[in-house]
Amino acid sequence: MSLTDVSEKINAAMNKRPAPQHIAPSTVFLSHSHADAEAIRQLDFVLRKFGFTSWWSAKLQPGDSYRCEIVQRLSTAFAVIVLWTPRSIHSQWVVSEAARGLDRGVLVPVRASNVDEGDIPPPFDTLHTLTSDNITGLVDSLEALKNA
């Protein structure tokens, strides 16, 4: 069996894996560039201190389908935080995740201090965006969405 055959079988098996059925509706989805994993870890830590649970791609389990898991998590999260950084503003995944949050009315945009509002991709550049050091504003936004 060739390496290509093995790869095709693995991909086929991953795409057949069922989407998760039991996802807490109180979860916050964290959209980010993989290069910003440390910043997301810190944000996750802060959110937990305020009683929120979050989900981000590092919590994928072996064998999970990125596409299926992410779409499911995005559709059940009560809030989608997008972290705009110099790397995430160029990520198609991040833009797609932010669009899903915006469409559902649950997007909470946050920008790193080294990102100007004009650097954020359209149409998200027209939204009020918190700075990453505005923890009070972030928690207040999440509380408002959770209680909506």
PDB file of C-alpha atoms in Angstrom:
ATOM      1  CA  MET A   1       0.000   0.000   0.000  1.00  0.00           C
ATOM      2  CA  SER A   2       1.407   3.377  -1.007  1.00  0.00           C
ATOM      3  CA  LEU A   3       1.679   6.412   1.223  1.00  0.00           C
ATOM      4  CA  THR A   4      -0.998   8.097  -0.892  1.00  0.00           C
ATOM      5  CA  ASP A   5      -3.404   5.190  -0.275  1.00  0.00           C
ATOM      6  CA  VAL A   6      -2.806   5.374   3.468  1.00  0.00           C
ATOM      7  CA  SER A   7      -3.321   9.133   3.447  1.00  0.00           C
ATOM      8  CA  GLU A   8      -6.608   8.798   1.533  1.00  0.00           C
ATOM      9  CA  LYS A   9      -7.882   6.173   3.989  1.00  0.00           C
ATOM     10  CA  ILE A  10      -7.022   8.372   6.965  1.00  0.00           C
ATOM     11  CA  ASN A  11      -8.748  11.384   5.408  1.00  0.00           C
ATOM     12  CA  ALA A  12     -11.836   9.310   4.585  1.00  0.00           C
ATOM     13  CA  ALA A  13     -12.019   7.974   8.153  1.00  0.00           C
ATOM     14  CA  MET A  14     -11.643  11.456   9.647  1.00  0.00           C
ATOM     15  CA  ASN A  15     -14.427  12.860   7.490  1.00  0.00           C
ATOM     16  CA  LYS A  16     -16.789  10.072   8.675  1.00  0.00           C
ATOM     17  CA  ARG A  17     -16.256  10.870  12.346  1.00  0.00           C
ATOM     18  CA  PRO A  18     -19.532  12.228  13.774  1.00  0.00           C
ATOM     19  CA  ALA A  19     -19.777  15.786  15.044  1.00  0.00           C
ATOM     20  CA  PRO A  20     -19.805  16.163  18.839  1.00  0.00           C
ATOM     21  CA  GLN A  21     -23.301  15.947  20.315  1.00  0.00           C
ATOM     22  CA  HIS A  22     -22.822  17.319  23.831  1.00  0.00           C
ATOM     23  CA  ILE A  23     -21.316  20.791  23.775  1.00  0.00           C
ATOM     24  CA  ALA A  24     -21.908  23.192  26.624  1.00  0.00           C
ATOM     25  CA  PRO A  25     -23.860  26.212  25.348  1.00  0.00           C
ATOM     26  CA  SER A  26     -21.920  28.405  27.784  1.00  0.00           C
ATOM     27  CA  THR A  27     -18.722  27.989  25.819  1.00  0.00           C
ATOM     28  CA  VAL A  28     -16.883  30.927  24.227  1.00  0.00           C
ATOM     29  CA  PHE A  29     -15.233  30.152  20.877  1.00  0.00           C
ATOM     30  CA  LEU A  30     -11.751  31.679  20.548  1.00  0.00           C
ATOM     31  CA  SER A  31     -10.769  32.462  16.946  1.00  0.00           C
ATOM     32  CA  HIS A  32      -7.064  33.024  16.388  1.00  0.00           C
ATOM     33  CA  SER A  33      -4.034  32.299  14.267  1.00  0.00           C
ATOM     34  CA  HIS A  34      -2.128  29.201  15.378  1.00  0.00           C
ATOM     35  CA  ALA A  35       0.959  31.408  15.653  1.00  0.00           C
ATOM     36  CA  ASP A  36      -0.825  33.260  18.490  1.00  0.00           C
ATOM     37  CA  ALA A  37      -1.397  30.204  20.666  1.00  0.00           C
ATOM     38  CA  GLU A  38       0.326  31.725  23.702  1.00  0.00           C
ATOM     39  CA  ALA A  39      -1.890  34.824  23.589  1.00  0.00           C
ATOM     40  CA  ILE A  40      -4.964  32.575  23.388  1.00  0.00           C
ATOM     41  CA  ARG A  41      -3.739  30.505  26.349  1.00  0.00           C
ATOM     42  CA  GLN A  42      -3.508  33.722  28.355  1.00  0.00           C
ATOM     43  CA  LEU A  43      -6.968  34.828  27.225  1.00  0.00           C
ATOM     44  CA  ASP A  44      -8.368  31.400  28.110  1.00  0.00           C
ATOM     45  CA  PHE A  45      -6.829  31.720  31.590  1.00  0.00           C
ATOM     46  CA  VAL A  46      -8.416  35.160  32.100  1.00  0.00           C
ATOM     47  CA  LEU A  47     -11.816  33.927  30.924  1.00  0.00           C
ATOM     48  CA  ARG A  48     -11.694  30.984  33.340  1.00  0.00           C
ATOM     49  CA  LYS A  49     -10.930  33.378  36.210  1.00  0.00           C
ATOM     50  CA  PHE A  50     -14.223  35.137  35.412  1.00  0.00           C
ATOM     51  CA  GLY A  51     -16.174  31.874  35.220  1.00  0.00           C
ATOM     52  CA  PHE A  52     -16.309  31.388  31.448  1.00  0.00           C
ATOM     53  CA  THR A  53     -15.369  28.239  29.591  1.00  0.00           C
ATOM     54  CA  SER A  54     -13.790  28.497  26.184  1.00  0.00           C
ATOM     55  CA  TRP A  55     -12.920  26.324  23.248  1.00  0.00           C
ATOM     56  CA  TRP A  56     -10.143  26.808  20.728  1.00  0.00           C
ATOM     57  CA  SER A  57      -8.373  24.599  18.216  1.00  0.00           C
ATOM     58  CA  ALA A  58      -5.730  23.340  20.678  1.00  0.00           C
ATOM     59  CA  LYS A  59      -8.581  21.441  22.366  1.00  0.00           C
ATOM     60  CA  LEU A  60      -9.133  19.271  19.293  1.00  0.00           C
ATOM     61  CA  GLN A  61      -8.744  15.583  20.064  1.00  0.00           C
ATOM     62  CA  PRO A  62      -6.716  13.169  17.920  1.00  0.00           C
ATOM     63  CA  GLY A  63      -8.863  12.085  15.005  1.00  0.00           C
ATOM     64  CA  ASP A  64     -11.208  15.091  15.146  1.00  0.00           C
ATOM     65  CA  SER A  65     -12.010  16.746  11.851  1.00  0.00           C
ATOM     66  CA  TYR A  66     -10.967  20.400  12.011  1.00  0.00           C
ATOM     67  CA  ARG A  67     -13.802  21.476   9.756  1.00  0.00           C
ATOM     68  CA  CYS A  68     -16.588  19.517  11.464  1.00  0.00           C
ATOM     69  CA  GLU A  69     -15.491  20.316  15.007  1.00  0.00           C
ATOM     70  CA  ILE A  70     -14.931  24.014  14.347  1.00  0.00           C
ATOM     71  CA  VAL A  71     -18.270  24.461  12.561  1.00  0.00           C
ATOM     72  CA  GLN A  72     -20.081  22.663  15.400  1.00  0.00           C
ATOM     73  CA  ARG A  73     -18.329  24.718  18.085  1.00  0.00           C
ATOM     74  CA  LEU A  74     -18.987  27.977  16.224  1.00  0.00           C
ATOM     75  CA  SER A  75     -22.687  27.173  15.926  1.00  0.00           C
ATOM     76  CA  THR A  76     -23.140  26.405  19.635  1.00  0.00           C
ATOM     77  CA  ALA A  77     -20.887  28.994  21.306  1.00  0.00           C
ATOM     78  CA  PHE A  78     -22.752  31.823  23.018  1.00  0.00           C
ATOM     79  CA  ALA A  79     -19.909  34.159  21.960  1.00  0.00           C
ATOM     80  CA  VAL A  80     -17.136  34.170  19.369  1.00  0.00           C
ATOM     81  CA  ILE A  81     -14.072  36.154  20.331  1.00  0.00           C
ATOM     82  CA  VAL A  82     -11.807  36.935  17.402  1.00  0.00           C
ATOM     83  CA  LEU A  83      -8.281  38.006  18.296  1.00  0.00           C
ATOM     84  CA  TRP A  84      -6.959  40.255  15.541  1.00  0.00           C
ATOM     85  CA  THR A  85      -3.161  40.133  15.430  1.00  0.00           C
ATOM     86  CA  PRO A  86      -0.624  40.813  12.669  1.00  0.00           C
ATOM     87  CA  ARG A  87      -0.912  37.099  11.783  1.00  0.00           C
ATOM     88  CA  SER A  88      -4.651  36.525  12.183  1.00  0.00           C
ATOM     89  CA  ILE A  89      -5.649  39.426   9.910  1.00  0.00           C
ATOM     90  CA  HIS A  90      -4.228  37.340   7.029  1.00  0.00           C
ATOM     91  CA  SER A  91      -5.856  34.024   8.026  1.00  0.00           C
ATOM     92  CA  GLN A  92      -8.772  32.803   5.923  1.00  0.00           C
ATOM     93  CA  TRP A  93      -9.855  30.538   8.801  1.00  0.00           C
ATOM     94  CA  VAL A  94     -10.009  33.468  11.243  1.00  0.00           C
ATOM     95  CA  VAL A  95     -11.949  35.647   8.791  1.00  0.00           C
ATOM     96  CA  SER A  96     -14.382  32.770   8.177  1.00  0.00           C
ATOM     97  CA  GLU A  97     -14.861  32.141  11.907  1.00  0.00           C
ATOM     98  CA  ALA A  98     -15.359  35.857  12.575  1.00  0.00           C
ATOM     99  CA  ALA A  99     -17.959  36.001   9.774  1.00  0.00           C
ATOM    100  CA  ARG A 100     -19.919  33.152  11.364  1.00  0.00           C
ATOM    101  CA  GLY A 101     -19.869  34.920  14.715  1.00  0.00           C
ATOM    102  CA  LEU A 102     -20.966  38.174  13.090  1.00  0.00           C
ATOM    103  CA  ASP A 103     -23.786  36.435  11.206  1.00  0.00           C
ATOM    104  CA  ARG A 104     -25.082  34.976  14.488  1.00  0.00           C
ATOM    105  CA  GLY A 105     -24.755  38.314  16.308  1.00  0.00           C
ATOM    106  CA  VAL A 106     -22.319  36.897  18.874  1.00  0.00           C
ATOM    107  CA  LEU A 107     -18.976  38.281  17.652  1.00  0.00           C
ATOM    108  CA  VAL A 108     -16.720  40.024  20.168  1.00  0.00           C
ATOM    109  CA  PRO A 109     -13.782  41.484  18.222  1.00  0.00           C
ATOM    110  CA  VAL A 110     -10.545  42.089  20.103  1.00  0.00           C
ATOM    111  CA  ARG A 111      -7.331  43.511  18.669  1.00  0.00           C
ATOM    112  CA  ALA A 112      -3.773  43.213  19.878  1.00  0.00           C
ATOM    113  CA  SER A 113      -2.026  46.462  20.774  1.00  0.00           C
ATOM    114  CA  ASN A 114       0.187  46.175  17.673  1.00  0.00           C
ATOM    115  CA  VAL A 115      -2.812  46.104  15.297  1.00  0.00           C
ATOM    116  CA  ASP A 116      -4.377  49.356  14.116  1.00  0.00           C
ATOM    117  CA  GLU A 117      -8.099  49.425  13.450  1.00  0.00           C
ATOM    118  CA  GLY A 118      -7.325  50.036   9.761  1.00  0.00           C
ATOM    119  CA  ASP A 119      -5.399  46.746   9.592  1.00  0.00           C
ATOM    120  CA  ILE A 120      -8.472  44.655  10.445  1.00  0.00           C
ATOM    121  CA  PRO A 121      -9.976  43.072   7.306  1.00  0.00           C
ATOM    122  CA  PRO A 122     -13.340  44.286   5.978  1.00  0.00           C
ATOM    123  CA  PRO A 123     -16.119  44.178   6.994  1.00  0.00           C
ATOM    124  CA  PHE A 124     -14.805  43.765  10.544  1.00  0.00           C
ATOM    125  CA  ASP A 125     -12.897  47.063  10.373  1.00  0.00           C
ATOM    126  CA  THR A 126     -16.222  48.896  10.759  1.00  0.00           C
ATOM    127  CA  LEU A 127     -17.025  47.289  14.125  1.00  0.00           C
ATOM    128  CA  HIS A 128     -16.155  48.640  17.546  1.00  0.00           C
ATOM    129  CA  THR A 129     -13.209  46.494  18.572  1.00  0.00           C
ATOM    130  CA  LEU A 130     -11.856  46.098  22.091  1.00  0.00           C
ATOM    131  CA  THR A 131      -8.143  46.259  22.773  1.00  0.00           C
ATOM    132  CA  SER A 132      -6.679  43.114  24.271  1.00  0.00           C
ATOM    133  CA  ASP A 133      -5.906  44.879  27.567  1.00  0.00           C
ATOM    134  CA  ASN A 134      -9.575  45.890  28.104  1.00  0.00           C
ATOM    135  CA  ILE A 135     -10.530  42.929  30.295  1.00  0.00           C
ATOM    136  CA  THR A 136     -13.457  44.797  31.886  1.00  0.00           C
ATOM    137  CA  GLY A 137     -14.946  45.565  28.468  1.00  0.00           C
ATOM    138  CA  LEU A 138     -14.457  41.964  27.366  1.00  0.00           C
ATOM    139  CA  VAL A 139     -16.098  40.488  30.459  1.00  0.00           C
ATOM    140  CA  ASP A 140     -18.982  42.989  30.223  1.00  0.00           C
ATOM    141  CA  SER A 141     -19.517  42.054  26.541  1.00  0.00           C
ATOM    142  CA  LEU A 142     -19.542  38.352  27.359  1.00  0.00           C
ATOM    143  CA  GLU A 143     -21.944  38.831  30.266  1.00  0.00           C
ATOM    144  CA  ALA A 144     -24.316  40.772  28.002  1.00  0.00           C
ATOM    145  CA  LEU A 145     -24.264  38.019  25.365  1.00  0.00           C
ATOM    146  CA  LYS A 146     -24.657  35.255  27.926  1.00  0.00           C
ATOM    147  CA  ASN A 147     -27.691  36.966  29.445  1.00  0.00           C
ATOM    148  CA  ALA A 148     -29.290  37.866  26.098  1.00  0.00           C
TER     149      ALA A 148
END
